[in-house]
Amino acid sequence: MARDAARRQGRGLSVAQVAEKVAEAAGRERETQQQLDAPAETEIGPFATDPEHLAELWAAKHAEWQRIAALLETSGEQAYDPEQDPQGVVWAKEREARRQGAVDRHATWMRERQDAKDELRAQVWLPADTSRRLRAIAARAGVQPEQVLAQLADRVQMNEDGAVVVAPFTPRCEERT
């Protein structure tokens, strides 16, 4: 976050302005570290910022502004251009790749959730004689009784008058996905 923020905020800043950013970040880093080291005088509320996170963030921002200042000094450029920052460009690409990966994983998860909503899982209690017939059919076909029921459900149709019918079929060992 610190790298990304510095790249965005630093665009077009002069060497002197970057030096001001370094000084500001150093001061904020000191302040947040002092707050972290001092005993808590008040209880932290539910909407308060995590002091450890804030201290780490300012330390990272300070380091990034120092890096940008050093880059300007070594390159001789008068203003910061994020596109001319080789390390910054690499980090930005890595960050974008991580972001895109997260977006892709989320999209996959959402599709799986939708597929799961479309699935039906049922527990069926059958009378003993029906259960015995189903087990015998499944055994002859070399499949589990649940697979016979799933194949039966795949083939079920409804007539115009609302009657449920299934054409005769032979249960087969199929891969279910």
Backbone as JSON Lines, residues from 0, in Angstrom:
{"i":0,"aa":"M","n":[0.83,-1.18,0.0],"ca":[0.0,0.0,0.0],"c":[0.88,1.25,0.0]}
{"i":1,"aa":"A","n":[1.94,1.22,0.78],"ca":[2.81,2.39,0.87],"c":[3.47,2.67,-0.47]}
{"i":2,"aa":"R","n":[3.93,1.62,-1.15],"ca":[4.58,1.8,-2.45],"c":[3.6,2.39,-3.45]}
{"i":3,"aa":"D","n":[2.42,1.82,-3.48],"ca":[1.41,2.28,-4.42],"c":[1.02,3.73,-4.15]}
{"i":4,"aa":"A","n":[0.83,4.06,-2.87],"ca":[0.46,5.43,-2.5],"c":[1.57,6.41,-2.88]}
{"i":5,"aa":"A","n":[2.81,6.06,-2.63],"ca":[3.93,6.96,-2.95],"c":[4.04,7.15,-4.45]}
{"i":6,"aa":"R","n":[3.83,6.09,-5.23],"ca":[3.89,6.22,-6.69],"c":[2.79,7.17,-7.19]}
{"i":7,"aa":"R","n":[1.6,7.02,-6.64],"ca":[0.49,7.89,-7.06],"c":[0.73,9.34,-6.62]}
{"i":8,"aa":"Q","n":[1.08,9.52,-5.36],"ca":[1.25,10.86,-4.81],"c":[2.51,11.54,-5.32]}
{"i":9,"aa":"G","n":[3.52,10.75,-5.69],"ca":[4.8,11.31,-6.08],"c":[4.89,11.78,-7.51]}
{"i":10,"aa":"R","n":[3.93,11.41,-8.34],"ca":[3.99,11.77,-9.76],"c":[4.17,13.29,-9.91]}
{"i":11,"aa":"G","n":[5.25,13.66,-10.56],"ca":[5.51,15.06,-10.85],"c":[6.13,15.87,-9.72]}
{"i":12,"aa":"L","n":[6.33,15.26,-8.55],"ca":[6.92,16.01,-7.44],"c":[8.4,16.27,-7.7]}
{"i":13,"aa":"S","n":[8.83,17.46,-7.31],"ca":[10.24,17.83,-7.48],"c":[11.08,17.15,-6.39]}
{"i":14,"aa":"V","n":[12.38,17.29,-6.51],"ca":[13.31,16.73,-5.53],"c":[13.01,17.32,-4.15]}
{"i":15,"aa":"A","n":[12.76,18.63,-4.11],"ca":[12.48,19.29,-2.82],"c":[11.16,18.79,-2.23]}
{"i":16,"aa":"Q","n":[10.15,18.61,-3.07],"ca":[8.86,18.12,-2.58],"c":[8.97,16.68,-2.08]}
{"i":17,"aa":"V","n":[9.77,15.87,-2.74],"ca":[9.98,14.49,-2.29],"c":[10.71,14.52,-0.94]}
{"i":18,"aa":"A","n":[11.66,15.44,-0.79],"ca":[12.37,15.57,0.5],"c":[11.38,15.94,1.61]}
{"i":19,"aa":"E","n":[10.4,16.8,1.3],"ca":[9.36,17.14,2.29],"c":[8.54,15.9,2.65]}
{"i":20,"aa":"K","n":[8.24,15.08,1.66],"ca":[7.49,13.83,1.91],"c":[8.3,12.89,2.8]}
{"i":21,"aa":"V","n":[9.6,12.84,2.58],"ca":[10.48,12.0,3.41],"c":[10.43,12.49,4.85]}
{"i":22,"aa":"A","n":[10.55,13.8,5.03],"ca":[10.53,14.39,6.38],"c":[9.18,14.16,7.06]}
{"i":23,"aa":"E","n":[8.1,14.35,6.31],"ca":[6.76,14.13,6.87],"c":[6.59,12.68,7.29]}
{"i":24,"aa":"A","n":[6.99,11.75,6.44],"ca":[6.86,10.32,6.75],"c":[7.72,9.95,7.95]}
{"i":25,"aa":"A","n":[8.91,10.55,8.07],"ca":[9.78,10.28,9.21],"c":[9.11,10.74,10.5]}
{"i":26,"aa":"G","n":[8.52,11.93,10.45],"ca":[7.81,12.44,11.63],"c":[6.63,11.57,12.0]}
{"i":27,"aa":"R","n":[5.85,11.18,11.02],"ca":[4.7,10.31,11.29],"c":[5.14,8.95,11.8]}
{"i":28,"aa":"E","n":[6.23,8.45,11.26],"ca":[6.75,7.16,11.73],"c":[7.13,7.27,13.21]}
{"i":29,"aa":"R","n":[7.82,8.36,13.57],"ca":[8.2,8.56,14.98],"c":[6.97,8.67,15.87]}
{"i":30,"aa":"E","n":[5.97,9.47,15.44],"ca":[4.75,9.67,16.23],"c":[4.02,8.35,16.47]}
{"i":31,"aa":"T","n":[3.84,7.59,15.41],"ca":[3.09,6.34,15.56],"c":[3.87,5.33,16.4]}
{"i":32,"aa":"Q","n":[5.19,5.34,16.29],"ca":[6.0,4.43,17.12],"c":[5.91,4.84,18.58]}
{"i":33,"aa":"Q","n":[5.92,6.16,18.86],"ca":[5.79,6.64,20.24],"c":[4.43,6.26,20.82]}
{"i":34,"aa":"Q","n":[3.39,6.39,20.01],"ca":[2.05,6.0,20.46],"c":[1.99,4.51,20.75]}
{"i":35,"aa":"L","n":[2.68,3.75,19.95],"ca":[2.71,2.3,20.12],"c":[3.47,1.93,21.38]}
{"i":36,"aa":"D","n":[4.59,2.64,21.65],"ca":[5.42,2.34,22.81],"c":[4.82,2.86,24.12]}
{"i":37,"aa":"A","n":[4.01,3.91,24.03],"ca":[3.42,4.51,25.25],"c":[2.27,3.64,25.74]}
{"i":38,"aa":"P","n":[2.08,3.59,27.06],"ca":[0.93,2.83,27.57],"c":[-0.36,3.5,27.12]}
{"i":39,"aa":"A","n":[-1.33,2.68,26.8],"ca":[-2.61,3.2,26.31],"c":[-3.33,3.94,27.42]}
{"i":40,"aa":"E","n":[-3.61,5.22,27.17],"ca":[-4.32,6.03,28.17],"c":[-5.82,5.83,28.07]}
{"i":41,"aa":"T","n":[-6.27,5.59,26.86],"ca":[-7.7,5.39,26.66],"c":[-7.92,4.05,25.97]}
{"i":42,"aa":"E","n":[-9.09,3.53,26.17],"ca":[-9.43,2.26,25.53],"c":[-9.67,2.5,24.05]}
{"i":43,"aa":"I","n":[-9.19,1.59,23.22],"ca":[-9.36,1.72,21.78],"c":[-10.77,1.31,21.43]}
{"i":44,"aa":"G","n":[-11.48,2.18,20.73],"ca":[-12.86,1.92,20.34],"c":[-12.94,1.0,19.14]}
{"i":45,"aa":"P","n":[-14.15,0.59,18.78],"ca":[-14.31,-0.36,17.67],"c":[-13.95,0.23,16.31]}
{"i":46,"aa":"F","n":[-13.93,1.56,16.19],"ca":[-13.65,2.19,14.91],"c":[-12.26,2.83,14.87]}
{"i":47,"aa":"A","n":[-11.47,2.62,15.9],"ca":[-10.13,3.2,15.96],"c":[-9.19,2.39,15.06]}
{"i":48,"aa":"T","n":[-8.17,3.08,14.57],"ca":[-7.17,2.44,13.72],"c":[-6.26,1.58,14.59]}
{"i":49,"aa":"D","n":[-5.87,0.45,14.07],"ca":[-4.95,-0.44,14.76],"c":[-3.59,0.27,14.84]}
{"i":50,"aa":"P","n":[-3.1,0.58,16.05],"ca":[-1.85,1.34,16.18],"c":[-0.64,0.61,15.58]}
{"i":51,"aa":"E","n":[-0.6,-0.71,15.67],"ca":[0.52,-1.46,15.09],"c":[0.51,-1.35,13.58]}
{"i":52,"aa":"H","n":[-0.67,-1.48,13.0],"ca":[-0.79,-1.37,11.54],"c":[-0.39,0.03,11.08]}
{"i":53,"aa":"L","n":[-0.85,1.03,11.8],"ca":[-0.52,2.42,11.45],"c":[0.99,2.66,11.54]}
{"i":54,"aa":"A","n":[1.63,2.14,12.58],"ca":[3.08,2.29,12.72],"c":[3.82,1.6,11.57]}
{"i":55,"aa":"E","n":[3.38,0.41,11.21],"ca":[4.01,-0.32,10.1],"c":[3.81,0.42,8.78]}
{"i":56,"aa":"L","n":[2.62,0.98,8.6],"ca":[2.31,1.7,7.37],"c":[3.21,2.93,7.22]}
{"i":57,"aa":"W","n":[3.38,3.7,8.29],"ca":[4.22,4.89,8.2],"c":[5.7,4.52,8.05]}
{"i":58,"aa":"A","n":[6.11,3.43,8.65],"ca":[7.5,2.98,8.46],"c":[7.72,2.61,6.99]}
{"i":59,"aa":"A","n":[6.74,1.95,6.41],"ca":[6.84,1.56,5.0],"c":[6.81,2.79,4.09]}
{"i":60,"aa":"K","n":[5.93,3.75,4.41],"ca":[5.87,4.97,3.61],"c":[7.19,5.74,3.69]}
{"i":61,"aa":"H","n":[7.76,5.79,4.88],"ca":[9.04,6.49,5.06],"c":[10.11,5.82,4.2]}
{"i":62,"aa":"A","n":[10.17,4.5,4.26],"ca":[11.17,3.77,3.46],"c":[10.95,4.0,1.97]}
{"i":63,"aa":"E","n":[9.71,4.02,1.54],"ca":[9.42,4.21,0.11],"c":[9.79,5.63,-0.34]}
{"i":64,"aa":"W","n":[9.47,6.63,0.46],"ca":[9.82,8.0,0.09],"c":[11.35,8.16,0.06]}
{"i":65,"aa":"Q","n":[12.03,7.5,0.98],"ca":[13.51,7.54,0.96],"c":[14.04,6.9,-0.32]}
{"i":66,"aa":"R","n":[13.43,5.8,-0.73],"ca":[13.85,5.12,-1.96],"c":[13.64,6.02,-3.17]}
{"i":67,"aa":"I","n":[12.51,6.7,-3.21],"ca":[12.22,7.6,-4.33],"c":[13.21,8.77,-4.34]}
{"i":68,"aa":"A","n":[13.5,9.32,-3.15],"ca":[14.47,10.41,-3.06],"c":[15.85,9.95,-3.56]}
{"i":69,"aa":"A","n":[16.25,8.75,-3.17],"ca":[17.54,8.21,-3.61],"c":[17.54,7.98,-5.12]}
{"i":70,"aa":"L","n":[16.41,7.53,-5.66],"ca":[16.3,7.32,-7.11],"c":[16.47,8.64,-7.85]}
{"i":71,"aa":"L","n":[15.81,9.7,-7.38],"ca":[15.93,11.01,-8.02],"c":[17.37,11.51,-7.94]}
{"i":72,"aa":"E","n":[18.01,11.28,-6.81],"ca":[19.39,11.73,-6.64],"c":[20.34,11.01,-7.6]}
{"i":73,"aa":"T","n":[20.2,9.68,-7.7],"ca":[21.11,8.92,-8.56],"c":[20.81,9.11,-10.04]}
{"i":74,"aa":"S","n":[19.54,9.31,-10.38],"ca":[19.19,9.45,-11.8],"c":[19.4,10.87,-12.3]}
{"i":75,"aa":"G","n":[19.41,11.84,-11.39],"ca":[19.57,13.23,-11.8],"c":[18.29,13.86,-12.29]}
{"i":76,"aa":"E","n":[17.18,13.12,-12.22],"ca":[15.88,13.67,-12.64],"c":[15.45,14.77,-11.67]}
{"i":77,"aa":"Q","n":[14.71,15.74,-12.2],"ca":[14.24,16.86,-11.38],"c":[12.86,16.61,-10.78]}
{"i":78,"aa":"A","n":[12.11,15.64,-11.36],"ca":[10.77,15.31,-10.86],"c":[10.58,13.81,-10.95]}
{"i":79,"aa":"Y","n":[9.75,13.31,-10.07],"ca":[9.51,11.86,-10.03],"c":[8.48,11.47,-11.07]}
{"i":80,"aa":"D","n":[8.82,10.49,-11.88],"ca":[7.91,9.91,-12.86],"c":[7.84,8.41,-12.56]}
{"i":81,"aa":"P","n":[6.7,7.94,-12.08],"ca":[6.59,6.52,-11.72],"c":[6.93,5.57,-12.86]}
{"i":82,"aa":"E","n":[6.7,6.0,-14.09],"ca":[6.99,5.13,-15.23],"c":[8.49,5.0,-15.48]}
{"i":83,"aa":"Q","n":[9.29,5.92,-14.94],"ca":[10.74,5.87,-15.09],"c":[11.42,5.24,-13.87]}
{"i":84,"aa":"D","n":[10.63,4.66,-13.0],"ca":[11.12,4.04,-11.76],"c":[11.13,2.53,-11.99]}
{"i":85,"aa":"P","n":[12.27,1.94,-12.34],"ca":[12.3,0.52,-12.69],"c":[11.78,-0.39,-11.57]}
{"i":86,"aa":"Q","n":[12.23,-0.15,-10.36],"ca":[11.78,-0.99,-9.24],"c":[10.29,-0.77,-8.98]}
{"i":87,"aa":"G","n":[9.85,0.47,-9.05],"ca":[8.43,0.77,-8.85],"c":[7.54,0.12,-9.89]}
{"i":88,"aa":"V","n":[8.01,0.09,-11.14],"ca":[7.24,-0.54,-12.21],"c":[7.11,-2.05,-11.94]}
{"i":89,"aa":"V","n":[8.2,-2.67,-11.52],"ca":[8.17,-4.11,-11.2],"c":[7.17,-4.37,-10.08]}
{"i":90,"aa":"W","n":[7.25,-3.57,-9.01],"ca":[6.35,-3.74,-7.88],"c":[4.89,-3.51,-8.28]}
{"i":91,"aa":"A","n":[4.66,-2.51,-9.13],"ca":[3.3,-2.22,-9.58],"c":[2.75,-3.4,-10.39]}
{"i":92,"aa":"K","n":[3.58,-3.99,-11.23],"ca":[3.13,-5.16,-12.02],"c":[2.83,-6.34,-11.1]}
{"i":93,"aa":"E","n":[3.69,-6.55,-10.1],"ca":[3.45,-7.65,-9.15],"c":[2.15,-7.41,-8.39]}
{"i":94,"aa":"R","n":[1.94,-6.17,-7.96],"ca":[0.71,-5.83,-7.22],"c":[-0.52,-6.06,-8.11]}
{"i":95,"aa":"E","n":[-0.44,-5.65,-9.36],"ca":[-1.56,-5.83,-10.29],"c":[-1.81,-7.32,-10.54]}
{"i":96,"aa":"A","n":[-0.74,-8.11,-10.64],"ca":[-0.9,-9.55,-10.83],"c":[-1.57,-10.18,-9.61]}
{"i":97,"aa":"R","n":[-1.17,-9.75,-8.4],"ca":[-1.83,-10.26,-7.2],"c":[-3.3,-9.84,-7.14]}
{"i":98,"aa":"R","n":[-3.57,-8.59,-7.51],"ca":[-4.94,-8.09,-7.52],"c":[-5.79,-8.88,-8.52]}
{"i":99,"aa":"Q","n":[-5.24,-9.1,-9.73],"ca":[-5.98,-9.84,-10.75],"c":[-6.2,-11.28,-10.31]}
{"i":100,"aa":"G","n":[-5.2,-11.88,-9.65],"ca":[-5.36,-13.23,-9.12],"c":[-6.48,-13.29,-8.1]}
{"i":101,"aa":"A","n":[-6.55,-12.3,-7.23],"ca":[-7.61,-12.25,-6.23],"c":[-8.97,-12.09,-6.89]}
{"i":102,"aa":"V","n":[-9.05,-11.25,-7.92],"ca":[-10.31,-11.06,-8.65],"c":[-10.72,-12.37,-9.32]}
{"i":103,"aa":"D","n":[-9.77,-13.04,-9.94],"ca":[-10.06,-14.32,-10.61],"c":[-10.53,-15.38,-9.61]}
{"i":104,"aa":"R","n":[-9.82,-15.45,-8.45],"ca":[-10.23,-16.43,-7.43],"c":[-11.63,-16.13,-6.91]}
{"i":105,"aa":"H","n":[-11.93,-14.85,-6.74],"ca":[-13.26,-14.47,-6.26],"c":[-14.32,-14.84,-7.29]}
{"i":106,"aa":"A","n":[-14.05,-14.58,-8.57],"ca":[-15.0,-14.93,-9.62],"c":[-15.23,-16.44,-9.67]}
{"i":107,"aa":"T","n":[-14.17,-17.22,-9.53],"ca":[-14.3,-18.68,-9.5],"c":[-15.13,-19.12,-8.3]}
{"i":108,"aa":"W","n":[-14.85,-18.52,-7.15],"ca":[-15.6,-18.85,-5.94],"c":[-17.09,-18.52,-6.12]}
{"i":109,"aa":"M","n":[-17.38,-17.37,-6.74],"ca":[-18.78,-16.97,-6.97],"c":[-19.47,-17.96,-7.91]}
{"i":110,"aa":"R","n":[-18.76,-18.4,-8.97],"ca":[-19.36,-19.39,-9.89],"c":[-19.63,-20.69,-9.15]}
{"i":111,"aa":"E","n":[-18.67,-21.12,-8.3],"ca":[-18.87,-22.35,-7.53],"c":[-20.05,-22.22,-6.58]}
{"i":112,"aa":"R","n":[-20.19,-21.06,-5.97],"ca":[-21.33,-20.82,-5.08],"c":[-22.63,-20.91,-5.85]}
{"i":113,"aa":"Q","n":[-22.65,-20.32,-7.07],"ca":[-23.86,-20.36,-7.88],"c":[-24.17,-21.79,-8.29]}
{"i":114,"aa":"D","n":[-23.11,-22.53,-8.69],"ca":[-23.31,-23.94,-9.04],"c":[-23.85,-24.71,-7.85]}
{"i":115,"aa":"A","n":[-23.32,-24.43,-6.67],"ca":[-23.78,-25.12,-5.47],"c":[-25.24,-24.79,-5.18]}
{"i":116,"aa":"K","n":[-25.65,-23.56,-5.48],"ca":[-27.06,-23.19,-5.28],"c":[-27.96,-23.97,-6.22]}
{"i":117,"aa":"D","n":[-27.43,-24.24,-7.43],"ca":[-28.21,-24.95,-8.43],"c":[-28.27,-26.45,-8.16]}
{"i":118,"aa":"E","n":[-27.35,-26.95,-7.35],"ca":[-27.35,-28.37,-7.03],"c":[-28.42,-28.67,-5.99]}
{"i":119,"aa":"L","n":[-28.84,-29.92,-5.99],"ca":[-29.8,-30.36,-4.99],"c":[-29.22,-31.58,-4.3]}
{"i":120,"aa":"R","n":[-29.13,-31.49,-3.02],"ca":[-28.69,-32.64,-2.23],"c":[-29.9,-33.06,-1.4]}
{"i":121,"aa":"A","n":[-30.26,-34.33,-1.55],"ca":[-31.44,-34.8,-0.85],"c":[-31.13,-36.1,-0.12]}
{"i":122,"aa":"Q","n":[-31.77,-36.26,1.0],"ca":[-31.67,-37.51,1.73],"c":[-33.05,-38.16,1.6]}
{"i":123,"aa":"V","n":[-33.06,-39.35,1.02],"ca":[-34.33,-40.01,0.72],"c":[-34.47,-41.25,1.6]}
{"i":124,"aa":"W","n":[-35.6,-41.36,2.25],"ca":[-35.91,-42.55,3.05],"c":[-36.9,-43.38,2.25]}
{"i":125,"aa":"L","n":[-36.46,-44.59,1.9],"ca":[-37.3,-45.46,1.08],"c":[-37.79,-46.64,1.92]}
{"i":126,"aa":"P","n":[-38.97,-47.14,1.6],"ca":[-39.43,-48.35,2.29],"c":[-38.46,-49.51,2.0]}
{"i":127,"aa":"A","n":[-38.46,-50.49,2.86],"ca":[-37.5,-51.59,2.77],"c":[-37.56,-52.3,1.42]}
{"i":128,"aa":"D","n":[-38.76,-52.59,0.92],"ca":[-38.85,-53.32,-0.35],"c":[-38.33,-52.48,-1.52]}
{"i":129,"aa":"T","n":[-38.63,-51.18,-1.53],"ca":[-38.12,-50.29,-2.58],"c":[-36.61,-50.16,-2.48]}
{"i":130,"aa":"S","n":[-36.11,-50.07,-1.26],"ca":[-34.68,-49.96,-1.03],"c":[-33.95,-51.21,-1.52]}
{"i":131,"aa":"R","n":[-34.54,-52.38,-1.26],"ca":[-33.92,-53.63,-1.72],"c":[-33.88,-53.69,-3.25]}
{"i":132,"aa":"R","n":[-34.96,-53.27,-3.91],"ca":[-35.0,-53.27,-5.38],"c":[-33.96,-52.3,-5.94]}
{"i":133,"aa":"L","n":[-33.85,-51.12,-5.33],"ca":[-32.88,-50.12,-5.79],"c":[-31.46,-50.65,-5.64]}
{"i":134,"aa":"R","n":[-31.18,-51.28,-4.51],"ca":[-29.84,-51.84,-4.29],"c":[-29.53,-52.96,-5.29]}
{"i":135,"aa":"A","n":[-30.51,-53.77,-5.61],"ca":[-30.31,-54.86,-6.57],"c":[-30.05,-54.3,-7.97]}
{"i":136,"aa":"I","n":[-30.8,-53.27,-8.37],"ca":[-30.59,-52.63,-9.67],"c":[-29.19,-52.04,-9.74]}
{"i":137,"aa":"A","n":[-28.8,-51.34,-8.68],"ca":[-27.49,-50.7,-8.63],"c":[-26.38,-51.75,-8.69]}
{"i":138,"aa":"A","n":[-26.54,-52.85,-7.96],"ca":[-25.52,-53.9,-7.95],"c":[-25.37,-54.51,-9.34]}
{"i":139,"aa":"R","n":[-26.48,-54.76,-10.03],"ca":[-26.41,-55.33,-11.38],"c":[-25.73,-54.36,-12.34]}
{"i":140,"aa":"A","n":[-25.94,-53.05,-12.15],"ca":[-25.34,-52.05,-13.05],"c":[-23.91,-51.71,-12.63]}
{"i":141,"aa":"G","n":[-23.49,-52.12,-11.43],"ca":[-22.14,-51.82,-10.96],"c":[-21.98,-50.38,-10.5]}
{"i":142,"aa":"V","n":[-23.06,-49.81,-9.98],"ca":[-23.01,-48.42,-9.49],"c":[-23.61,-48.36,-8.09]}
{"i":143,"aa":"Q","n":[-23.51,-47.22,-7.46],"ca":[-24.1,-47.02,-6.15],"c":[-25.59,-46.7,-6.3]}
{"i":144,"aa":"P","n":[-26.4,-47.01,-5.31],"ca":[-27.83,-46.68,-5.39],"c":[-28.07,-45.18,-5.64]}
{"i":145,"aa":"E","n":[-27.22,-44.31,-5.04],"ca":[-27.37,-42.87,-5.25],"c":[-27.18,-42.5,-6.71]}
{"i":146,"aa":"Q","n":[-26.28,-43.22,-7.4],"ca":[-26.04,-42.94,-8.81],"c":[-27.25,-43.33,-9.66]}
{"i":147,"aa":"V","n":[-27.91,-44.42,-9.3],"ca":[-29.11,-44.82,-10.02],"c":[-30.18,-43.73,-9.85]}
{"i":148,"aa":"L","n":[-30.35,-43.23,-8.63],"ca":[-31.34,-42.18,-8.4],"c":[-30.98,-40.9,-9.16]}
{"i":149,"aa":"A","n":[-29.69,-40.55,-9.21],"ca":[-29.26,-39.36,-9.94],"c":[-29.54,-39.52,-11.43]}
{"i":150,"aa":"Q","n":[-29.28,-40.72,-11.98],"ca":[-29.55,-40.96,-13.39],"c":[-31.06,-40.94,-13.66]}
{"i":151,"aa":"L","n":[-31.81,-41.45,-12.74],"ca":[-33.26,-41.41,-12.84],"c":[-33.74,-39.96,-12.87]}
{"i":152,"aa":"A","n":[-33.21,-39.14,-11.97],"ca":[-33.6,-37.73,-11.91],"c":[-33.19,-36.98,-13.19]}
{"i":153,"aa":"D","n":[-32.06,-37.36,-13.79],"ca":[-31.62,-36.73,-15.04],"c":[-32.6,-36.98,-16.18]}
{"i":154,"aa":"R","n":[-33.3,-38.1,-16.12],"ca":[-34.16,-38.5,-17.24],"c":[-35.65,-38.19,-17.01]}
{"i":155,"aa":"V","n":[-35.98,-37.71,-15.85],"ca":[-37.38,-37.47,-15.53],"c":[-37.93,-36.3,-16.36]}
{"i":156,"aa":"Q","n":[-39.18,-36.45,-16.8],"ca":[-39.86,-35.41,-17.56],"c":[-41.28,-35.27,-17.03]}
{"i":157,"aa":"M","n":[-41.89,-34.15,-17.38],"ca":[-43.25,-33.92,-16.94],"c":[-44.14,-33.75,-18.17]}
{"i":158,"aa":"N","n":[-45.24,-34.48,-18.2],"ca":[-46.21,-34.37,-19.29],"c":[-46.98,-33.06,-19.17]}
{"i":159,"aa":"E","n":[-47.78,-32.78,-20.23],"ca":[-48.61,-31.57,-20.21],"c":[-49.62,-31.6,-19.08]}
{"i":160,"aa":"D","n":[-50.06,-32.79,-18.7],"ca":[-51.05,-32.88,-17.62],"c":[-50.42,-32.91,-16.23]}
{"i":161,"aa":"G","n":[-49.05,-32.77,-16.17],"ca":[-48.36,-32.7,-14.89],"c":[-47.87,-34.03,-14.37]}
{"i":162,"aa":"A","n":[-48.09,-35.1,-15.13],"ca":[-47.63,-36.42,-14.7],"c":[-46.12,-36.52,-14.92]}
{"i":163,"aa":"V","n":[-45.42,-37.11,-13.95],"ca":[-43.98,-37.31,-14.04],"c":[-43.74,-38.67,-14.67]}
{"i":164,"aa":"V","n":[-42.9,-38.7,-15.73],"ca":[-42.6,-39.95,-16.42],"c":[-41.11,-40.07,-16.64]}
{"i":165,"aa":"V","n":[-40.65,-41.32,-16.71],"ca":[-39.26,-41.61,-17.03],"c":[-39.26,-42.71,-18.07]}
{"i":166,"aa":"A","n":[-38.62,-42.46,-19.18],"ca":[-38.5,-43.49,-20.21],"c":[-37.6,-44.6,-19.68]}
{"i":167,"aa":"P","n":[-37.82,-45.83,-20.13],"ca":[-36.95,-46.92,-19.67],"c":[-35.48,-46.63,-20.01]}
{"i":168,"aa":"F","n":[-34.58,-46.96,-19.07],"ca":[-33.16,-46.78,-19.3],"c":[-32.4,-47.82,-18.5]}
{"i":169,"aa":"T","n":[-31.14,-48.01,-18.86],"ca":[-30.27,-48.93,-18.15],"c":[-29.24,-48.08,-17.39]}
{"i":170,"aa":"P","n":[-29.2,-48.24,-16.07],"ca":[-28.21,-47.47,-15.3],"c":[-26.79,-47.82,-15.75]}
{"i":171,"aa":"R","n":[-25.96,-46.83,-15.87],"ca":[-24.58,-47.01,-16.32],"c":[-23.64,-46.34,-15.34]}
{"i":172,"aa":"C","n":[-22.42,-46.83,-15.32],"ca":[-21.39,-46.22,-14.5],"c":[-20.93,-44.96,-15.23]}
{"i":173,"aa":"E","n":[-21.28,-43.76,-14.69],"ca":[-20.94,-42.49,-15.32],"c":[-20.13,-41.65,-14.35]}
{"i":174,"aa":"E","n":[-19.28,-40.81,-14.92],"ca":[-18.54,-39.84,-14.11],"c":[-19.45,-38.63,-13.91]}
{"i":175,"aa":"R","n":[-19.71,-38.27,-12.68],"ca":[-20.52,-37.08,-12.38],"c":[-19.57,-35.94,-12.04]}
{"i":176,"aa":"T","n":[-19.81,-34.79,-12.63],"ca":[-18.98,-33.62,-12.34],"c":[-19.75,-32.57,-11.63]}
